[in-house]
Amino acid sequence: MGELKYPVYQPNLNGNEKKYVNECLDSTWISGKGKFIDKFENDFAKYIGVNHATGVCNGTVALHLALEALGIGEGDEVIVPTLTYVASVNAITYTGAKPVFVDSLESTWQLDPEDVITKITSKTKAVLCVHLYGHPCEMKSLVVICEKHGLFLVEDCAEAIGSRYDGEHVGVFGDVATFSFYGNKTITTGEGGMVTTNDETLYERIIHLKGQGLAKYREYWHDAIGYNYRMTNICAAIGLAQLERINTIIEDKIEIANWYREEFKESNFEFHTETENVVHSYWMCTILLPVEIDRRELKEYLLNNGIETRPMFYPVHTMPIYAQKYEKHRVAEYLARRGINLPSYPGLTQTDIQKIVHSLFSYQTLKNGQ
Ligand SMILES: *Cc1c(COP(=O)(O)O)cnc(C)c1O
C-alpha cells in the first residue's frame, strides 16, 4: 500500500479553535457549562434560522432526545429511509419505537415520499427524514404528508449543514432537527451534536431530558428519568471557531463538487446531482460506479495510489440486527451497491481532484484492456 495522500476526510482547524480551547483551559471552564456553549448555541440558531438550539454530546443522542421529547416510545412506529447511517435507525430503537423502512428516490437518493405514504399505519407517529450526503429531501411533499396524517416530522441534518431547500436552511421544515459535529462532518467539535426547534415547549422538554430530568423548581430534584447528553465548553469552543468560518468551508466544498462534476461529465461514472430548488452542501462527494466495475477491487487500486474511498452506506434493512423479516428496497439496494464516497475535505485543490479522477479512469482503462 502506498502512502495515503488523500483521505476521505480531514477537518480544517486553522481558525480560532486553538485560541478558544486555550481560553477554556485557562479559565478552567472545561465541562458542561460555559460561555462558549451559550455563544455556539445562539450563533448556530441564527445561522440555521430557528428560535432554539441546544448543544449535545453527539448527533446520535441529538436524535434520541428529539424523538423522546416528542413523546415517541413503545408501540409507536417511525418511518425512516433504509439508506442512511445506522444512527438514524438506532435512535428510534432506543425509544422503544419500531423503525419502518422506506426506499429512496433514484434521482436524489433521498427518501421516497410516495413510499412514505404506503408505510403509514395507525401506529405511525413520525417521519424521520435524512438529508443524505448533503442533498435536501423533498420537503414540500413530506410537510404535506405529515400534516395530512398528523405525524411529527424530524429532520436528521447530520450531513446537511449549509444545505437549503427553497431558499431556507434544512432543519426549519419539521418539528425538530438534529445535527452532528463528528470529525468528518462539515463542521466539527470532535464529538458533538445540536438539536434545533422553533417550538418553545419542545425545547424545554429537550433541555429537561438532556440534563438528568432536573426539576425547574428545586435544586437536585429530578422529576423525569433523563440523561447526561450535555456538550462540553471545550467542544463548543471548537464548534464556535468552526461556525465562524462556515461560509468559506461550504463554498470550498461546493467548489470541490463542481470540479468533480466537470471531470466526470463525459464518463459513465454518475456524480450526485442536485434538483433545481436546492443548495446541495456536498458533505461527501459521492458517485455511482458503472455496473461492470468491481467496487472492492477499485477501492484497493485507489488505496494503492494513496486515495481513500468509502462505500455508500449499506441499507439498514439488510443488516442482521434489523433484518427480522424479508424486505426489499430496490433503489436503496441498487444505489448502495454502486456508490462510493470520494475525498471531500476543504483544502483539496483542482489538481488534487484531477489526480483522483485520473486514477479512477486509469483503473477503468486497465479493466477495459483486459
Ligand atoms: C453522523 C450521523 C449521525 C450521528 O452522528 P454522531 O455525531 O456520529 O453520533 C446521525 N445521522 C446521520 C445521517 C449521520 O451521518
Coordinates of C-alpha atoms and ligand atoms in Angstrom, one line a residue:
M1 CA 0.0 0.0 0.0
G2 CA 1.3 3.4 -0.9
E3 CA 1.3 6.5 1.3
L4 CA -2.2 7.9 2.0
K5 CA -2.2 11.2 0.1
Y6 CA -5.9 11.7 0.0
P7 CA -8.0 10.6 3.0
V8 CA -11.8 10.7 2.5
Y9 CA -11.9 13.4 5.1
Q10 CA -9.9 15.6 7.5
P11 CA -11.1 18.6 9.4
N12 CA -9.7 22.0 8.9
L13 CA -8.9 23.5 12.4
N14 CA -6.9 26.6 11.2
G15 CA -9.2 29.3 12.7
N16 CA -9.7 30.3 16.3
E17 CA -10.1 26.7 17.5
K18 CA -6.8 26.6 19.4
K19 CA -7.2 30.1 20.9
Y20 CA -10.8 29.3 22.2
V21 CA -9.8 25.9 23.6
N22 CA -6.9 27.5 25.4
E23 CA -9.3 30.1 26.9
C24 CA -11.3 27.1 28.3
L25 CA -8.2 25.6 29.8
D26 CA -7.0 29.0 31.3
S27 CA -10.4 29.8 32.7
T28 CA -10.9 26.1 34.0
W29 CA -14.4 26.1 32.3
I30 CA -14.0 22.7 30.6
S31 CA -17.2 20.9 31.5
G32 CA -20.9 21.1 30.5
K33 CA -21.3 24.8 31.2
G34 CA -19.6 27.9 29.9
K35 CA -19.7 30.9 27.6
F36 CA -18.7 29.1 24.5
I37 CA -21.7 26.8 24.8
D38 CA -24.1 29.7 25.0
K39 CA -22.5 31.6 22.2
F40 CA -22.2 28.5 20.0
E41 CA -25.9 27.7 20.5
N42 CA -27.1 31.2 19.9
D43 CA -25.0 31.7 16.8
F44 CA -26.0 28.3 15.5
A45 CA -29.7 29.0 15.9
K46 CA -29.1 32.3 14.0
Y47 CA -27.2 30.5 11.2
I48 CA -30.0 27.9 10.7
G49 CA -32.8 30.4 11.2
V50 CA -34.6 28.8 14.1
N51 CA -35.6 30.0 17.6
H52 CA -33.8 27.4 19.7
A53 CA -30.6 25.3 19.5
T54 CA -29.1 23.2 22.3
G55 CA -25.7 21.5 22.2
V56 CA -25.4 17.8 23.0
C57 CA -22.5 15.3 23.0
N58 CA -23.1 13.7 19.6
G59 CA -25.5 13.5 16.7
T60 CA -26.9 10.2 17.8
V61 CA -28.1 11.4 21.2
A62 CA -29.5 14.5 19.5
L63 CA -31.8 12.2 17.6
H64 CA -32.7 10.2 20.7
L65 CA -33.6 13.4 22.6
A66 CA -35.6 14.8 19.7
L67 CA -37.7 11.6 19.5
E68 CA -38.1 11.2 23.2
A69 CA -39.1 14.9 23.6
L70 CA -41.8 14.3 21.0
G71 CA -43.2 11.5 23.3
I72 CA -42.3 8.7 20.9
G73 CA -41.9 5.3 22.6
E74 CA -43.0 1.7 22.9
G75 CA -45.8 0.7 20.4
D76 CA -45.1 3.6 18.0
E77 CA -43.7 3.4 14.5
V78 CA -41.3 5.9 12.9
I79 CA -40.7 6.0 9.2
V80 CA -37.1 6.2 8.2
P81 CA -35.1 5.7 5.0
T82 CA -33.2 2.4 4.9
L83 CA -30.4 4.2 3.0
T84 CA -28.9 6.2 5.9
Y85 CA -26.2 6.0 8.6
V86 CA -27.3 3.4 11.2
A87 CA -27.6 6.1 13.9
S88 CA -30.8 7.4 12.4
V89 CA -32.4 4.0 12.9
N90 CA -30.7 3.2 16.3
A91 CA -32.1 6.4 17.8
I92 CA -35.7 5.2 17.0
T93 CA -34.9 1.8 18.6
Y94 CA -33.6 3.4 21.8
T95 CA -37.1 4.9 22.4
G96 CA -38.8 1.5 22.1
A97 CA -40.5 2.5 18.9
K98 CA -40.2 0.5 15.7
P99 CA -38.3 1.8 12.7
V100 CA -40.3 1.3 9.5
F101 CA -38.0 1.4 6.4
V102 CA -38.8 3.2 3.1
D103 CA -37.0 3.2 -0.2
S104 CA -35.1 6.1 -1.8
L105 CA -35.5 8.1 -5.0
E106 CA -33.2 7.2 -7.9
S107 CA -32.8 10.9 -8.8
T108 CA -31.7 12.5 -5.5
W109 CA -31.0 9.4 -3.3
Q110 CA -33.4 10.8 -0.7
L111 CA -36.3 9.0 0.9
D112 CA -39.3 8.5 -1.4
P113 CA -42.4 10.4 -0.3
E114 CA -44.7 8.0 -2.2
D115 CA -43.2 5.1 -0.3
V116 CA -43.7 7.0 3.0
I117 CA -47.5 7.2 2.2
T118 CA -47.7 3.4 1.7
K119 CA -46.0 2.8 5.1
I120 CA -48.3 4.9 7.3
T121 CA -50.4 2.9 9.8
S122 CA -52.4 3.8 12.8
K123 CA -49.2 3.4 14.9
T124 CA -47.1 5.8 12.9
K125 CA -46.1 8.8 14.9
A126 CA -43.3 10.4 12.9
V127 CA -41.3 10.6 9.8
L128 CA -37.6 10.9 10.3
C129 CA -36.1 12.2 7.1
V130 CA -32.3 12.3 6.5
H131 CA -30.7 14.8 4.1
L132 CA -28.3 12.2 2.8
Y133 CA -24.8 13.4 1.8
G134 CA -26.0 17.0 1.9
H135 CA -28.8 16.9 -0.6
P136 CA -32.1 18.0 0.9
C137 CA -35.1 15.7 1.0
E138 CA -38.3 16.5 -0.9
M139 CA -39.6 18.7 2.0
K140 CA -42.7 20.1 0.3
S141 CA -44.2 16.7 -0.1
L142 CA -43.1 15.5 3.3
V143 CA -44.6 18.5 5.1
V144 CA -47.9 17.9 3.3
I145 CA -47.9 14.2 4.1
C146 CA -47.1 14.8 7.8
E147 CA -49.7 17.5 8.2
K148 CA -52.4 15.4 6.5
H149 CA -51.7 12.3 8.7
G150 CA -51.0 14.2 11.9
L151 CA -47.4 13.0 12.1
F152 CA -44.3 14.7 13.5
L153 CA -41.5 15.5 11.1
V154 CA -38.0 15.1 12.3
E155 CA -35.0 16.2 10.2
D156 CA -31.7 14.4 10.5
C157 CA -29.4 17.2 9.3
A158 CA -26.2 15.5 10.4
E159 CA -24.9 15.6 6.8
A160 CA -26.6 18.7 5.7
I161 CA -25.3 21.8 7.4
G162 CA -25.3 24.5 4.7
S163 CA -28.0 22.8 2.6
R164 CA -31.0 24.7 1.5
Y165 CA -34.4 23.9 0.2
D166 CA -36.5 26.6 -1.5
G167 CA -34.0 29.2 -0.1
E168 CA -34.4 28.0 3.6
H169 CA -31.8 26.1 5.6
V170 CA -32.8 22.5 6.1
G171 CA -34.0 21.8 9.7
V172 CA -36.7 24.5 9.7
F173 CA -39.3 22.4 7.9
G174 CA -40.0 19.8 10.6
D175 CA -40.9 19.9 14.2
V176 CA -37.4 19.4 15.3
A177 CA -34.0 18.8 13.6
T178 CA -30.6 17.4 14.7
F179 CA -27.0 17.9 13.6
S180 CA -23.7 16.1 14.2
F181 CA -20.2 17.6 14.6
Y182 CA -18.2 14.3 14.3
G183 CA -14.7 14.8 13.0
N184 CA -15.7 14.1 9.4
K185 CA -18.8 16.2 9.3
T186 CA -18.8 19.6 7.6
I187 CA -18.1 21.4 10.8
T188 CA -16.8 19.5 13.8
T189 CA -16.4 19.7 17.6
G190 CA -14.6 16.4 17.8
E191 CA -17.7 14.7 19.1
G192 CA -20.8 16.8 19.3
G193 CA -24.3 17.5 18.1
M194 CA -27.2 20.0 18.2
V195 CA -30.9 19.9 18.4
T196 CA -32.9 22.8 16.9
T197 CA -36.6 23.7 17.0
N198 CA -39.0 26.6 16.8
D199 CA -41.3 25.1 19.4
E200 CA -40.7 26.6 22.9
T201 CA -42.3 23.7 24.8
L202 CA -40.4 21.1 22.8
Y203 CA -37.2 23.0 23.5
E204 CA -37.9 23.0 27.3
R205 CA -38.5 19.2 27.2
I206 CA -35.2 18.6 25.3
I207 CA -33.3 20.7 27.9
H208 CA -35.0 18.8 30.7
L209 CA -34.2 15.4 29.3
K210 CA -30.6 16.4 28.4
G211 CA -29.8 17.4 31.9
Q212 CA -30.9 14.4 34.0
G213 CA -34.6 15.5 34.2
L214 CA -33.7 18.2 36.6
A215 CA -36.8 20.0 38.0
K216 CA -37.0 23.7 37.4
Y217 CA -38.4 24.4 40.9
R218 CA -36.0 22.6 43.2
E219 CA -32.2 22.0 43.3
Y220 CA -31.1 18.4 42.9
W221 CA -34.7 17.3 42.4
H222 CA -35.4 15.2 39.4
D223 CA -38.9 14.7 38.0
A224 CA -38.1 12.6 35.0
I225 CA -35.6 9.9 34.1
G226 CA -33.3 12.0 32.0
Y227 CA -29.8 11.7 30.6
N228 CA -26.5 13.4 30.7
Y229 CA -26.2 14.4 27.0
R230 CA -24.5 17.7 27.5
M231 CA -21.9 19.3 25.2
T232 CA -18.7 20.5 26.9
N233 CA -17.4 24.0 26.8
I234 CA -14.3 22.7 25.0
C235 CA -16.3 21.2 22.2
A236 CA -18.4 24.3 21.9
A237 CA -15.2 26.4 21.7
I238 CA -14.1 24.3 18.7
G239 CA -17.6 24.5 17.2
L240 CA -17.8 28.3 17.5
A241 CA -14.5 28.7 15.7
Q242 CA -15.7 26.3 13.0
L243 CA -19.0 28.2 12.7
E244 CA -17.2 31.5 12.2
R245 CA -15.7 30.0 9.0
I246 CA -18.7 28.0 7.8
N247 CA -19.4 30.1 4.7
T248 CA -15.9 29.5 3.3
I249 CA -16.0 25.8 4.3
I250 CA -19.3 25.3 2.4
E251 CA -18.0 27.4 -0.6
D252 CA -14.9 25.2 -0.7
K253 CA -16.9 22.0 -0.6
I254 CA -19.2 23.2 -3.4
E255 CA -16.2 24.2 -5.5
I256 CA -14.7 20.7 -5.0
A257 CA -18.0 19.1 -6.1
N258 CA -18.1 21.3 -9.2
W259 CA -14.6 20.2 -10.1
Y260 CA -15.6 16.5 -9.7
R261 CA -18.7 17.0 -11.7
E262 CA -16.7 18.6 -14.5
E263 CA -14.2 15.7 -14.6
F264 CA -17.0 13.1 -14.6
K265 CA -19.1 14.8 -17.3
E266 CA -18.1 12.7 -20.3
S267 CA -17.8 9.5 -18.3
N268 CA -20.1 6.7 -17.2
F269 CA -19.5 7.5 -13.5
E270 CA -22.6 9.2 -12.2
F271 CA -21.9 12.1 -10.0
H272 CA -24.6 13.0 -7.3
T273 CA -26.8 15.6 -8.9
E274 CA -29.0 18.3 -7.4
T275 CA -32.5 19.3 -8.1
E276 CA -33.4 22.9 -9.1
N277 CA -34.8 24.3 -5.8
V278 CA -31.9 23.2 -3.5
V279 CA -28.4 24.1 -2.4
H280 CA -26.5 20.8 -2.0
S281 CA -23.7 21.2 0.5
Y282 CA -21.9 18.1 -0.7
W283 CA -20.9 16.7 2.7
M284 CA -19.3 13.7 0.9
C285 CA -18.9 13.8 -2.9
T286 CA -20.4 10.5 -4.0
I287 CA -20.5 8.7 -7.3
L288 CA -22.2 5.7 -8.7
L289 CA -19.8 3.3 -10.4
P290 CA -20.6 1.8 -13.8
V291 CA -22.2 -1.7 -13.2
E292 CA -19.3 -3.6 -14.7
I293 CA -16.8 -2.2 -12.1
D294 CA -15.9 -4.3 -9.1
R295 CA -16.1 -1.8 -6.2
R296 CA -13.8 -3.7 -3.8
E297 CA -11.1 -4.1 -6.4
L298 CA -11.3 -0.4 -7.4
K299 CA -11.1 0.7 -3.8
E300 CA -7.9 -1.3 -3.4
Y301 CA -6.4 0.0 -6.6
L302 CA -7.1 3.6 -5.4
L303 CA -5.7 2.9 -2.0
N304 CA -2.5 1.7 -3.6
N305 CA -2.4 5.1 -5.3
G306 CA -2.8 6.9 -2.0
I307 CA -6.6 7.6 -2.4
E308 CA -9.0 6.5 0.3
T309 CA -12.7 5.9 -0.6
R310 CA -15.7 4.6 1.4
P311 CA -18.6 2.5 0.2
M312 CA -22.0 4.2 0.3
F313 CA -24.0 3.3 3.5
Y314 CA -25.4 -0.3 3.4
P315 CA -29.2 -0.1 3.6
V316 CA -30.0 -0.7 7.2
H317 CA -32.8 -3.2 6.5
T318 CA -30.1 -5.6 5.1
M319 CA -28.1 -5.7 8.4
P320 CA -28.8 -8.7 10.5
I321 CA -29.7 -6.5 13.6
Y322 CA -32.6 -5.0 11.6
A323 CA -33.4 -7.7 9.1
Q324 CA -36.0 -9.6 11.1
K325 CA -38.2 -10.0 8.1
Y326 CA -37.5 -10.1 4.4
E327 CA -37.7 -6.7 2.9
K328 CA -36.7 -5.4 -0.5
H329 CA -35.9 -1.8 -1.2
R330 CA -34.9 -1.9 -4.8
V331 CA -33.5 1.6 -5.3
A332 CA -31.6 1.8 -2.0
E333 CA -30.0 -1.6 -2.6
Y334 CA -29.0 -0.6 -6.2
L335 CA -27.5 2.7 -5.1
A336 CA -25.7 1.2 -2.1
R337 CA -24.1 -1.5 -4.2
R338 CA -22.6 1.0 -6.7
G339 CA -21.9 4.1 -4.6
I340 CA -18.6 5.3 -3.3
N341 CA -17.6 8.5 -1.4
L342 CA -14.5 10.3 -2.7
P343 CA -12.1 12.6 -0.8
S344 CA -14.2 15.6 0.0
Y345 CA -12.4 17.8 2.6
P346 CA -11.9 21.5 2.2
G347 CA -8.3 22.1 1.2
L348 CA -8.3 19.8 -1.8
T349 CA -7.3 21.7 -5.0
Q350 CA -8.4 21.3 -8.5
T351 CA -5.2 19.5 -9.3
D352 CA -5.9 17.0 -6.4
I353 CA -9.4 16.3 -7.8
Q354 CA -7.9 15.8 -11.3
K355 CA -5.4 13.3 -9.9
I356 CA -8.1 11.4 -8.0
V357 CA -10.4 11.2 -11.1
H358 CA -7.5 10.3 -13.3
S359 CA -6.8 7.3 -11.1
L360 CA -10.4 6.2 -11.4
F361 CA -10.2 6.5 -15.2
S362 CA -6.9 4.6 -15.4
Y363 CA -8.4 1.7 -13.4
Q364 CA -11.3 1.6 -15.9
T365 CA -8.9 1.7 -18.9
L366 CA -6.9 -1.1 -17.3
K367 CA -10.1 -3.2 -16.9
N368 CA -11.3 -2.5 -20.4
G369 CA -8.0 -3.5 -21.8
Q370 CA -8.1 -7.0 -20.2
Ligands
LIG1 C1 -23.0 11.2 11.6 C2 -24.5 10.9 11.5 C3 -25.3 10.7 12.7 C4 -24.7 10.6 14.0 O1 -23.9 11.5 14.5 P1 -22.7 11.1 15.6 O2 -22.3 12.5 16.0 O3 -21.7 10.3 14.9 O4 -23.4 10.4 16.7 C5 -26.6 10.6 12.5 N1 -27.2 10.6 11.3 C6 -26.5 10.7 10.2 C7 -27.2 10.7 8.9 C8 -25.1 10.9 10.2 O5 -24.4 11.0 9.1

